[in-house]
XYZ file of C-alpha atoms in Angstrom:
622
model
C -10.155 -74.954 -26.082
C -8.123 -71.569 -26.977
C -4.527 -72.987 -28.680
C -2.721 -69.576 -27.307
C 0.379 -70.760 -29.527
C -1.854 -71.233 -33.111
C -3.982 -68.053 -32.251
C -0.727 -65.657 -31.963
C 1.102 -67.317 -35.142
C -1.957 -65.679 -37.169
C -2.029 -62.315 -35.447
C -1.612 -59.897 -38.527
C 1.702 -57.769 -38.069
C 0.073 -54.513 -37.888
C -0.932 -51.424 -35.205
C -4.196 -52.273 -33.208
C -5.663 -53.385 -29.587
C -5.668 -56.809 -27.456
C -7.913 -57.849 -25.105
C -6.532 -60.213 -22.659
C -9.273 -62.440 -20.956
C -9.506 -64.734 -18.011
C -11.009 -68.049 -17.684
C -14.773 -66.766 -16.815
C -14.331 -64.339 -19.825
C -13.362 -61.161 -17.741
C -11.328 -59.015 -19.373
C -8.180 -58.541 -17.130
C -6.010 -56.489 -19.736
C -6.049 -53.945 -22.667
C -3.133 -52.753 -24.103
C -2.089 -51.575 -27.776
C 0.467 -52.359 -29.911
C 2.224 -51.290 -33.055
C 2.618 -54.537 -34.460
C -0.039 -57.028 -32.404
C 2.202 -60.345 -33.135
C 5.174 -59.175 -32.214
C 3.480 -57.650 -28.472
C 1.220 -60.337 -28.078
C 3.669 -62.958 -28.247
C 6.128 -61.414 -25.953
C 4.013 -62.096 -22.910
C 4.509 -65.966 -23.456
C 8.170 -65.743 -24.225
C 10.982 -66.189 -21.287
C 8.571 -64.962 -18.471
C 11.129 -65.492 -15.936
C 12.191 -62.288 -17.394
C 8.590 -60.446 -16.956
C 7.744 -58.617 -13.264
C 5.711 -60.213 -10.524
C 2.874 -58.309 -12.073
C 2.867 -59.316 -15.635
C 3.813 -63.115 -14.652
C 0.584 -63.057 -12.386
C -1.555 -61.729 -15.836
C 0.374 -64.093 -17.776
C -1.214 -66.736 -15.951
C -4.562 -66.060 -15.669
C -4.895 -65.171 -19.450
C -6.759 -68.089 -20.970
C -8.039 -66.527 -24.531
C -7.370 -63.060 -26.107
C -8.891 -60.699 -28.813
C -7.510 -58.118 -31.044
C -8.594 -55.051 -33.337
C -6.643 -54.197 -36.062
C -6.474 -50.196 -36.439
C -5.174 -48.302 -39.425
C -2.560 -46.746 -37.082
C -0.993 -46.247 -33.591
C -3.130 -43.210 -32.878
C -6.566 -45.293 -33.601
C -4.674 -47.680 -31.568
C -4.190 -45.735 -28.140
C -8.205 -43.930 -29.096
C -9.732 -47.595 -29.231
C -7.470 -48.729 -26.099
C -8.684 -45.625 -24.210
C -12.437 -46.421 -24.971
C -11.451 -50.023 -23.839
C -9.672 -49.299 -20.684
C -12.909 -47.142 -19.120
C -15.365 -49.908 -20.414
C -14.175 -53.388 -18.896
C -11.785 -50.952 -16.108
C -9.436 -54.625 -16.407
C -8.280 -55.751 -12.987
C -3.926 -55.580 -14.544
C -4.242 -51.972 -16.155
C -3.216 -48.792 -13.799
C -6.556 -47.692 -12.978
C -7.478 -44.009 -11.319
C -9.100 -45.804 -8.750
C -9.255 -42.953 -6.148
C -13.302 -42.129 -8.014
C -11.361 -38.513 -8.038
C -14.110 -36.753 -10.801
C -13.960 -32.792 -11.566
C -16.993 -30.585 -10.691
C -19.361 -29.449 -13.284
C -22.118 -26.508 -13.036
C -25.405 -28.089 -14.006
C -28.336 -26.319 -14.949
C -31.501 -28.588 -14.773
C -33.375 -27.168 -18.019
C -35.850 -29.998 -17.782
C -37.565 -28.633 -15.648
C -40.324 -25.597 -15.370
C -38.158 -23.360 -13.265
C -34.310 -24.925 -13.117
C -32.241 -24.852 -10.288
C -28.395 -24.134 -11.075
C -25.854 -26.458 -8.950
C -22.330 -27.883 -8.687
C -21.682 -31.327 -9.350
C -19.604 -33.810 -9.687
C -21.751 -36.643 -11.959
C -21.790 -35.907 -15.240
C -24.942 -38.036 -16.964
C -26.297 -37.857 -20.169
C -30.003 -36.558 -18.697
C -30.602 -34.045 -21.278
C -29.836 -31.460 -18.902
C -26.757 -28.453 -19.451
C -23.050 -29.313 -18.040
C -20.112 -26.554 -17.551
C -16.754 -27.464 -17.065
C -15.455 -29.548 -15.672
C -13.226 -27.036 -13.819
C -10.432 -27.975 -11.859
C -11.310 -27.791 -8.060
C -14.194 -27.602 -6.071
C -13.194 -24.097 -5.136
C -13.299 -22.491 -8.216
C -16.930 -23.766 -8.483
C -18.101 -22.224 -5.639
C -16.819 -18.676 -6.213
C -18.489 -19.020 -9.803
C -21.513 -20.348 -8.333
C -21.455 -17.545 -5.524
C -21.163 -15.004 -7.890
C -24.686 -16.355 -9.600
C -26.447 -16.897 -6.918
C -25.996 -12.926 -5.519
C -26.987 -11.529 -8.943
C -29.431 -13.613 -10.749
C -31.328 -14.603 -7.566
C -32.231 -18.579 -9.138
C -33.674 -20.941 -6.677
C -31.228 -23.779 -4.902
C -33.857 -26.287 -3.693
C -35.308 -29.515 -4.910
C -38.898 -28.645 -4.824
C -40.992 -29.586 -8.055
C -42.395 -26.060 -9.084
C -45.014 -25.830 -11.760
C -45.852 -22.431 -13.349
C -48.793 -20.319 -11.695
C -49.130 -22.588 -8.284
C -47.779 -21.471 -5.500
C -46.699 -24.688 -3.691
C -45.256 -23.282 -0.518
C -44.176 -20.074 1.315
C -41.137 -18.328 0.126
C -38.015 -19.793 2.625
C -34.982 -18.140 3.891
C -33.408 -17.672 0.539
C -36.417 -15.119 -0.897
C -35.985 -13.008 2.558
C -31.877 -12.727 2.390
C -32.420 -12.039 -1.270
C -31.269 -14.698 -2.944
C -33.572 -16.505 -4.573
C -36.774 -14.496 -6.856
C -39.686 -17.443 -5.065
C -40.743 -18.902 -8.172
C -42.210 -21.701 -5.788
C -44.477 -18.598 -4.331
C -45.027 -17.704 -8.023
C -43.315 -14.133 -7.469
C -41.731 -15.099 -11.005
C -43.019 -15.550 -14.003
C -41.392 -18.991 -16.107
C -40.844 -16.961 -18.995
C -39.302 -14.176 -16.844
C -37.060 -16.919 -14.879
C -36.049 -18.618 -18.158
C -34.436 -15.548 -19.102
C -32.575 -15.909 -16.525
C -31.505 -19.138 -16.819
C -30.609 -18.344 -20.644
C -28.041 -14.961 -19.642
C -26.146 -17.511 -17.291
C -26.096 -20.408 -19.699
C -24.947 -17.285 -22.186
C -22.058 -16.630 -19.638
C -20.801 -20.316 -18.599
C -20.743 -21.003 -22.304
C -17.944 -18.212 -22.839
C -20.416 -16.211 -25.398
C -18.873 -12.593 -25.933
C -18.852 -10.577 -23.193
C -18.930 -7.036 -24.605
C -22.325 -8.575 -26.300
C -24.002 -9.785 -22.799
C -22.475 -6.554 -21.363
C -23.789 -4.355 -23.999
C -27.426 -5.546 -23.842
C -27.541 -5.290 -20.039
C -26.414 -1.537 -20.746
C -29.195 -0.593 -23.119
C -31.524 -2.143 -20.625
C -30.148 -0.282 -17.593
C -29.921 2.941 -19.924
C -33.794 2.494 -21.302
C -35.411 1.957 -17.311
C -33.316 4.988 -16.103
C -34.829 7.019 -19.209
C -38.497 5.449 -17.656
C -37.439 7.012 -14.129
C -37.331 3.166 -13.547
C -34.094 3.376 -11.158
C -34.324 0.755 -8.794
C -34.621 -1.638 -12.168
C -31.560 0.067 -13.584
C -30.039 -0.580 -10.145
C -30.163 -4.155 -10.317
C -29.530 -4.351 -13.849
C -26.379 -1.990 -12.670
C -25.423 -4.527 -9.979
C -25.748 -7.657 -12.486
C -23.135 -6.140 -14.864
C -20.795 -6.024 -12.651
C -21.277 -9.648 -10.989
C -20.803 -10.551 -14.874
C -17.697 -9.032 -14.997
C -16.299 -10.908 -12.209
C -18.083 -14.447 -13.261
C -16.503 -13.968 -16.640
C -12.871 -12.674 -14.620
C -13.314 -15.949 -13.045
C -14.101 -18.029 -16.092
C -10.647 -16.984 -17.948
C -8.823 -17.885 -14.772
C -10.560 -21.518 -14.125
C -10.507 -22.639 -17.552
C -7.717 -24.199 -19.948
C -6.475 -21.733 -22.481
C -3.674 -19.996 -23.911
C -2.154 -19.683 -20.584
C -2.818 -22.461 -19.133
C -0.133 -25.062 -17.701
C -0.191 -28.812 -15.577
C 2.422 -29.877 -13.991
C 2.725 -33.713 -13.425
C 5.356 -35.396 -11.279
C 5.673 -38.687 -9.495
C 7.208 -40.474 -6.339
C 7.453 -43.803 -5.586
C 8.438 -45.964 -3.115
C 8.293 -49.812 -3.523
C 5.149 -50.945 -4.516
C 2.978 -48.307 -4.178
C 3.707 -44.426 -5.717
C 1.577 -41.228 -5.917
C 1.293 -38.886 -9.011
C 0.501 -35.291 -7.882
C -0.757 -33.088 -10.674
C -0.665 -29.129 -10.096
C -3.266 -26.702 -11.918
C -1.769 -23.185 -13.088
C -4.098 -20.731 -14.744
C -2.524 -17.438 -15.947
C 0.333 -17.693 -14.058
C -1.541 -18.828 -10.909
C -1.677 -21.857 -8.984
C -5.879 -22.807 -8.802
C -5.767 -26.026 -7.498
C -3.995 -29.762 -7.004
C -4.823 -33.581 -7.259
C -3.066 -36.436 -6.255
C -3.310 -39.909 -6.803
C -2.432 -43.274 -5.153
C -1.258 -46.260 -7.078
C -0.791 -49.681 -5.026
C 0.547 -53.064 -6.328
C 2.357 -51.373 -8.673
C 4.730 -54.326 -9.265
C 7.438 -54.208 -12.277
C 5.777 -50.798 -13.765
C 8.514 -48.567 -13.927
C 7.861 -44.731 -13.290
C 7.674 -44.034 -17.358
C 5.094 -46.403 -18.097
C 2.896 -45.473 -14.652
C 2.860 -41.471 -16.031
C 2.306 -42.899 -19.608
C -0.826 -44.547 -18.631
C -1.983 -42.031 -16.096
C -2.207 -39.335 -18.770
C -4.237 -41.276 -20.659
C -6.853 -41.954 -17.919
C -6.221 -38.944 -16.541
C -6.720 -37.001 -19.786
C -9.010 -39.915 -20.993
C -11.525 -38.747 -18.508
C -12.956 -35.556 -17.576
C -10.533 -33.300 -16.705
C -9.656 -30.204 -18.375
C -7.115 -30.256 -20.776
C -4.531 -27.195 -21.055
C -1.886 -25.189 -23.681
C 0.972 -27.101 -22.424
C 1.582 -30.458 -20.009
C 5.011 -30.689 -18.002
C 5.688 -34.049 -16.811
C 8.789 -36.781 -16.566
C 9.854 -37.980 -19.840
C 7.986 -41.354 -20.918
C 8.260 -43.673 -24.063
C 5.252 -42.800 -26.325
C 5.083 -39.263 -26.242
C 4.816 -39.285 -30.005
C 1.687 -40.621 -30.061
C 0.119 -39.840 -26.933
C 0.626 -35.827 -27.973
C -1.541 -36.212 -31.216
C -3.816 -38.599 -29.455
C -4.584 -35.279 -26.988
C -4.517 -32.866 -29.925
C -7.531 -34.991 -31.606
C -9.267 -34.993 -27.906
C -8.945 -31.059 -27.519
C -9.331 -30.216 -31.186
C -6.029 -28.164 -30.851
C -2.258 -27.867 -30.060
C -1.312 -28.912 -26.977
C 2.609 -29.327 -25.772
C 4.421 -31.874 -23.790
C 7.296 -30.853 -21.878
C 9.825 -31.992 -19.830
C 11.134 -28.596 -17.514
C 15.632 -28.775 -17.501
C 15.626 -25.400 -15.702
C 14.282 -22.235 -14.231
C 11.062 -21.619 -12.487
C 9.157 -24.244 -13.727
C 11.907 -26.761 -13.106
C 11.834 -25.082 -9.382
C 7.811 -25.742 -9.851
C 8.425 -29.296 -11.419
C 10.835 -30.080 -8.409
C 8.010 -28.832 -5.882
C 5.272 -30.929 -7.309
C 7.399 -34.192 -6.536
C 8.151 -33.437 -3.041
C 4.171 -32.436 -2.785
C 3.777 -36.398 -4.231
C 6.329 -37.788 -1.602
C 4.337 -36.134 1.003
C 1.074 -37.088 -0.140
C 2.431 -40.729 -0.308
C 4.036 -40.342 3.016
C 0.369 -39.680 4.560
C -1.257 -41.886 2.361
C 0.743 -44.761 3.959
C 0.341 -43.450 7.450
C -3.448 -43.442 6.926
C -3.249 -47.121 5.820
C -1.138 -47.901 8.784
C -4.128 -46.158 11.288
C -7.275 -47.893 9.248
C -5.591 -51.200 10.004
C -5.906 -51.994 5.908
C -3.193 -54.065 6.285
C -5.120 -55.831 8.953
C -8.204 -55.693 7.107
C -6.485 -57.652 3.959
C -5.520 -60.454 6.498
C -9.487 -60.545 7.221
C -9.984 -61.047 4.221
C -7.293 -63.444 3.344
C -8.511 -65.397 6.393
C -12.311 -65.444 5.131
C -10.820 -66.521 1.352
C -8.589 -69.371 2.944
C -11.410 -71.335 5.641
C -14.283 -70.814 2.163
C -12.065 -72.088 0.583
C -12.129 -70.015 -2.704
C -9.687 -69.568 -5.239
C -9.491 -65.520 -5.977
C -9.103 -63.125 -3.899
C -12.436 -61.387 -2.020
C -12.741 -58.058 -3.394
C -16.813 -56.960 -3.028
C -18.626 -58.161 -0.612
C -22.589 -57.455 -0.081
C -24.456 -57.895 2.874
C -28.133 -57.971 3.225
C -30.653 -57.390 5.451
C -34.557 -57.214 6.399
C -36.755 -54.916 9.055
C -39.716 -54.509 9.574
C -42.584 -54.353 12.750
C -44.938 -57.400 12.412
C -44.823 -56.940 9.006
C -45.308 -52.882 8.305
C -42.842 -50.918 6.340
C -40.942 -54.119 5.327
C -37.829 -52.833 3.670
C -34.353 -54.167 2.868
C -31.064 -52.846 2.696
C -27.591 -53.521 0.702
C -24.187 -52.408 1.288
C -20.872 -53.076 -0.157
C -17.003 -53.442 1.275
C -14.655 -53.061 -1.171
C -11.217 -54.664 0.334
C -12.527 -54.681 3.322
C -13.271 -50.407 3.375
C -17.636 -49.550 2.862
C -18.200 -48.112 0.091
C -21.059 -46.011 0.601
C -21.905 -44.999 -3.030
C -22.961 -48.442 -3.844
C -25.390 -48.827 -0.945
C -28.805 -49.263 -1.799
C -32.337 -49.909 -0.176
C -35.413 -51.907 -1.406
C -39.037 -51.446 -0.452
C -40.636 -54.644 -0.089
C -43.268 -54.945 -2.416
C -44.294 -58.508 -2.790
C -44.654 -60.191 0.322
C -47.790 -59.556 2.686
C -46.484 -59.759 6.763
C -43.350 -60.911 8.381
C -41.958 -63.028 6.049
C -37.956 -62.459 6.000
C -37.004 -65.644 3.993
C -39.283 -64.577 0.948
C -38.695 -60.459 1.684
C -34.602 -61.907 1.365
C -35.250 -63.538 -2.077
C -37.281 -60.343 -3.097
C -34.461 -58.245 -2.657
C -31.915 -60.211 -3.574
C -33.792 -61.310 -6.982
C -34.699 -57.481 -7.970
C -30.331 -56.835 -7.158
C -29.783 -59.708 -10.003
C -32.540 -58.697 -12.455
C -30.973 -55.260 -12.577
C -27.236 -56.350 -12.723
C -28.680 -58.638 -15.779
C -30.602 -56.000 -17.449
C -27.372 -53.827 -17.117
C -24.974 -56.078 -18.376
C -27.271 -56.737 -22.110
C -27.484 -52.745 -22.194
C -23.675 -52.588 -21.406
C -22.976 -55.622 -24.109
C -25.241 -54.063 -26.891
C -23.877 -50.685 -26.314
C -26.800 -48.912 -24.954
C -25.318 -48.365 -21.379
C -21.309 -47.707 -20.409
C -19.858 -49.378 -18.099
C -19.233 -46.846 -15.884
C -22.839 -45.735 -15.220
C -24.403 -49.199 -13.965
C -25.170 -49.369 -10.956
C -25.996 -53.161 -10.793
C -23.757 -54.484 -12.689
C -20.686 -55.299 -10.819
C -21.046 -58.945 -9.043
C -19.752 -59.474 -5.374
C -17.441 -62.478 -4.353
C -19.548 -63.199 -1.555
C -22.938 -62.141 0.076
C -23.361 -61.995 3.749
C -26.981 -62.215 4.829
C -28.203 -61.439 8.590
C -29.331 -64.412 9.534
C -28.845 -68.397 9.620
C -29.961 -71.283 6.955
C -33.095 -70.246 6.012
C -31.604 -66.837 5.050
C -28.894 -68.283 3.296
C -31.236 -71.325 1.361
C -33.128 -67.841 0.514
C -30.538 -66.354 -1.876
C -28.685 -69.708 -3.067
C -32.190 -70.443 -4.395
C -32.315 -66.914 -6.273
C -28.912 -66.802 -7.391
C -29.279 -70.776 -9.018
C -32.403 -69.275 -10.658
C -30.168 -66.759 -12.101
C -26.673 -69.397 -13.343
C -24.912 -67.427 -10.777
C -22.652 -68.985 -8.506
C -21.490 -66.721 -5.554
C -20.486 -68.014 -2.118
C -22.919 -67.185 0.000
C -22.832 -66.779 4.233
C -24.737 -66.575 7.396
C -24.222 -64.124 10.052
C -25.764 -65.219 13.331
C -25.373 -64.416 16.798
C -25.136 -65.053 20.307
C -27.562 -65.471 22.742
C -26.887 -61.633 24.174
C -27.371 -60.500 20.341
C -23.272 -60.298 19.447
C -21.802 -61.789 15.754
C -21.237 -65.376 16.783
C -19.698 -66.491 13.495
C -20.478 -67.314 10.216
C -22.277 -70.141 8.230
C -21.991 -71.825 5.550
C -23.218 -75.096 3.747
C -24.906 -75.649 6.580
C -22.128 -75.404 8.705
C -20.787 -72.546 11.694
C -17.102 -71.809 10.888
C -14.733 -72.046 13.758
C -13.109 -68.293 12.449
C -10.911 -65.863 14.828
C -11.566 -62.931 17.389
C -10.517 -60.303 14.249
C -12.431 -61.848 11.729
C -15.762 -61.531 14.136
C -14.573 -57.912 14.576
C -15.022 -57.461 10.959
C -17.982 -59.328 10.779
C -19.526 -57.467 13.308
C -18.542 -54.408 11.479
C -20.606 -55.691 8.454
C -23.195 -56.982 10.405
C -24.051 -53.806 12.080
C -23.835 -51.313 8.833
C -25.832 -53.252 6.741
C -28.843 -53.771 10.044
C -28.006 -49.855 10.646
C -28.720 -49.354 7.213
C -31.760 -50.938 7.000
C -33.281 -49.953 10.089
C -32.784 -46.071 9.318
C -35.133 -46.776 6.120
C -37.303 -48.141 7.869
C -38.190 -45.937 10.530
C -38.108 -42.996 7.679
C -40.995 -44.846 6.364
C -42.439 -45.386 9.643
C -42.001 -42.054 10.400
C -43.882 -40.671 7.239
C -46.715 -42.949 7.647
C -47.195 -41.863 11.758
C -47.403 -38.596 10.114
C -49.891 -39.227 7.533
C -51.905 -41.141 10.153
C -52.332 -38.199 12.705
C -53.815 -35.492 9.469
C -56.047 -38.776 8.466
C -58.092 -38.510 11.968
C -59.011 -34.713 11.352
C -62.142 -34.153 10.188
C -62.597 -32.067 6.970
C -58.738 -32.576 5.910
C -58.384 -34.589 2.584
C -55.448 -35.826 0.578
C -55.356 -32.267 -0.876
C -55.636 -30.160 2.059
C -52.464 -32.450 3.804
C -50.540 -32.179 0.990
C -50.831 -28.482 1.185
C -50.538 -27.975 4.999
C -47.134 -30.246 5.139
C -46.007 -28.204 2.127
C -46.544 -24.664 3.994
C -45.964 -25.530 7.714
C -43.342 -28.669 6.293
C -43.925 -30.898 9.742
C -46.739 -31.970 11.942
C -45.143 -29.739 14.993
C -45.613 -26.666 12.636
C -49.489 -27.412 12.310
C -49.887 -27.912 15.793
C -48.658 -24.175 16.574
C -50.122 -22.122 13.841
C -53.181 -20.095 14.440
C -56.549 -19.745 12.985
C -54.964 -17.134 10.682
C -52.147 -18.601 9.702
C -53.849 -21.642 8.912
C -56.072 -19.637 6.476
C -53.375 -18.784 4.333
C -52.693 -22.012 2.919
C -54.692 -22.042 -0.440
C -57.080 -24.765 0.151
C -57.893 -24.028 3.516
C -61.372 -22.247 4.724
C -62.283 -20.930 7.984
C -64.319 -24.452 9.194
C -61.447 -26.857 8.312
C -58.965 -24.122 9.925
C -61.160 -24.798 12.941
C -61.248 -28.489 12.506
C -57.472 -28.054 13.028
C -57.494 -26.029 16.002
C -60.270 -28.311 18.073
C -58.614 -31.670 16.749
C -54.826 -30.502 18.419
C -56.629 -28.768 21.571
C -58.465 -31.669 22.539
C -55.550 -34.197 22.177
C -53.605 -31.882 24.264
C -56.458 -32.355 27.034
């Protein structure tokens, strides 16, 4: 056992990090502290003094850690790293998933496309940004796509084959058809190089200059509609570069943070001015909020704020908050130079300061109406309703349901979504193709499924614990509090089987129905719970996303195997010569229409499979 009281008499009295766990080892709090004996032991000191919040951490902590530090500054840099690895269930958390778009160039491939974003992973492939609204992005990536003509599609493209016709994009001028092979990958890599030149902030007068000479040296040729492009591409560069110095953070670049609140819940709205111009706004929602007062909720939002990906400006205007100190040479070290935090007393920017509250009050305002029309109140009751009749101890966060469909066995698949307090949360959704199990076998299709989900989630959580993945990037590795399966006790002996292969013990239900093919109810050990009209409503709700879900995979498959079928009966059409038809004509219906001469255009195609084509679709039409 953990003696709480021995382990904090030999905390060392000096600056470093504690890690408050719970008693399945999760860690439910990070904070840092100048002098770790003296923090530690206030949480288990008069906590009829603490708020409802800290009192409800204080008893669920059953061990901690600590890391000493040399200083507070290592300190807040360690907690930081901390905070965004274990994201601890009693730390203000930007939970609103609001990320900042990037420009991505794909250089890992032959011919790479250029794109906005907003998931930054470490693929080996070139970032930009991030910049601070979605809008900003688009003008930028407007601006690239009219002058440097670089494909937008997600076709694999390999030098010297032409894989398809050129599309829409080629004929409006907007894309140079390197899937036609109209461009060269050395040719298109330039390219590709003069706009990573650009987003990269490389001298302008330099880019410019060269693109002069060029122009200067085709006009000398009597080259002119070459020096008319290159003509036309200076200038785009002069506005994609006009652009840049307004979108990004520099010399005159400001944020303005404010906050309202109201009870337990409060929004912080964050404004974006670049050069003297608003470019954009954020807000975010904070709920349960208990016993944080407004200091300590903007304290710890500009670290995850800042923490994260967003850009990070010349100065930062925001309410006054305890550890400003620190927190301003923590953000120095981040940027790798000066940046100011200030508190506006008058003038425009307190008139600016003042307006970014009342923009927070609103957005809490409608946040709270919004909650009001989704019925999450209603949906927590669900949810409280399911926790009480299982009869489990913590609350129901994540919840997974899981189904199986297939037709007499063909294109078996299975699906997987999520609820997250009661809301889907369609990012964690995902689909399995059976691979294992020969006909129409649910109960062993349910255990493959459900014992690939597990493998990952372990495989994830060894990367995560040797430091090989981050947190934030697995896609596996969070565990539900309770799995719904379609179906009755076979379904559910099905998972409980996988899951005690596994150690893993999650609660695990039914969901059958009626007779007319409604949500009856729920079961579990064995047993149908007697549970009310709302709860079926939810259950329903469950029920049909996750068969929905499933049954749209399947028929995709379906679909793509009808296809394949009808080009298999033609005479003279291999794998090859498909391929190459679907990639030209890109459907069946397309085939079916095309002449003899169109037909001969595709590259692999001669005049007697062309006719093969055209007798094969005639005489299934008679």
């Amino acid at each position: 056992m953990f003696d709480i009281k021995y382990n904090i008499s030999i905390l060392p009295e000096s600056p470093g990090v504690y890690i408050m766990k719970d008693k399945d080892e999760n860690v439910i709090y990070v904070g840092k502290a100048k002098n770790l004996r003296k923090r530690v032991s206030q949480y288990f000191r008069k906590t009829q003094n603490h708020s409802e919040k800290t009192r409800s951490l204080v008893k669920n902590i059953i061990e901690f850690e600590y890391i000493v530090t040399e200083n507070e500054i290592e300190a807040l840099i360690l907690e930081d790293s901390l905070i965004k690895k274990y994201q601890p269930k009693y730390n203000i958390l930007l939970k609103d998933d609001k990320t900042y778009p990037f420009i991505k160039i794909t250089i890992n491939e032959d011919f790479p496309r250029v794109f906005s974003t907003k998931n930054y992973i470490k693929d080996g492939n070139l970032y930009f940004g991030p910049f601070p609204s979605i809008n900003s992005v688009n003008e930028i990536m407007s601006l690239i796509r009219s002058y440097f003509l670089v494909r937008s599609c997600n076709i694999h493209i390999k030098d010297g084959v032409k894989s398809c016709r050129p599309c829409i994009y080629y004929q409006t001028k907007k894309c140079n058809a390197p899937c036609y092979g109209l461009i060269s990958k050395e040719k298109y890599g330039e390219i590709i190089n003069e706009i990573s030149d650009i987003l990269n902030g490389k001298s302008k007068d330099y880019i410019l200059n060269l693109l002069k000479e060029q122009m200067f040296k085709h006009s000398e040729n009597l080259e002119y509609e070459q020096a008319r492009d290159i003509r036309d591409k200076i200038e785009g560069i002069k506005l994609i570069f006009e652009k840049q110095s307004i979108f990004s953070g520099g010399e005159n670049s400001e944020d303005y943070i404010n906050i309202f609140r109201y009870d337990n819940e409060a929004c912080v709205q964050v404004f974006f001015l670049r050069n003297g111009r608003v470019v954009g706004r954020e807000h975010f929602v904070f709920e349960n909020i208990m016993g944080d007062n407004d200091e300590h909720i903007i304290e710890q939002f500009i670290k995850s704020y800042y923490g994260g990906t967003a850009q990070i400006p010349s100065y930062i205007y925001s309410p006054e908050f305890l550890d400003k100190d620190n927190i301003e040479k923590w953000i120095n070290i981040k940027s790798k130079r000066k940046v100011y935090f200030k508190t506006p007393k008058g003038g425009e920017k307190k008139e600016l300061f003042d307006l970014v509250r009342k923009n927070a009050r609103v957005m809490l305002d409608r946040f709270k109406k919004n909650k009001y029309l989704c019925s999450v109140d209603r949906e927590s009751d669900y949810l409280n309703e399911l926790k009480d009749i299982l009869c489990m101890n913590s609350k129901i966060d994540r919840i997974e349901a899981y189904d199986i469909s297939n037709i007499s066995g063909f294109d078996s698949v299975g699906s997987m979504v999520v609820f997250n307090n009661g809301t889907p949360n369609k990012t964690q959704y995902r689909r399995f193709k059976i691979k294992s199990v020969q006909g129409p076998d649910d109960y062993k299709s349910m255990k493959e499924i459900v014992s690939r989900r597990f493998e990952h989630a372990l495989k994830e959580i060894k990367c995560i614990q040797e430091g090989e993945l981050e947190h934030t990037y697995g896609k596996f590795c969070i565990f539900p509090d309770l799995i719904l399966v379609d179906g009755g006790c076979g379904h559910i002996n099905a998972v409980e089987e996988v899951l005690k292969s596994f150690n893993i013990n999650i609660a695990v239900c039914g969901m059958v129905k009626d007779d007319k093919h409604r949500t009856r109810g729920l079961i579990y050990k064995n047993q149908e719970l007697n549970i009310s009209s709302e709860l079926i409503k939810f259950i329903t709700r469950v029920q049909d996303e996750v068969h929905r879900y499933a049954i749209t995979y399947h028929r995709s498959l379906r679909d793509k195997r009808s296809l394949g079928s009808i080009l298999d009966e033609i005479p003279n059409i291999g794998s090859k010569r498909r391929r190459d038809l679907l990639m030209y004509f890109s459907s069946v219906e397309g085939i079916k229409k095309a002449s003899i001469e169109d037909l001969l255009k595709v590259p692999s195609m001669n005049r007697s499979s062309s006719e093969s084509i055209l007798k094969f679709f005639n005489k299934s039409k008679t």
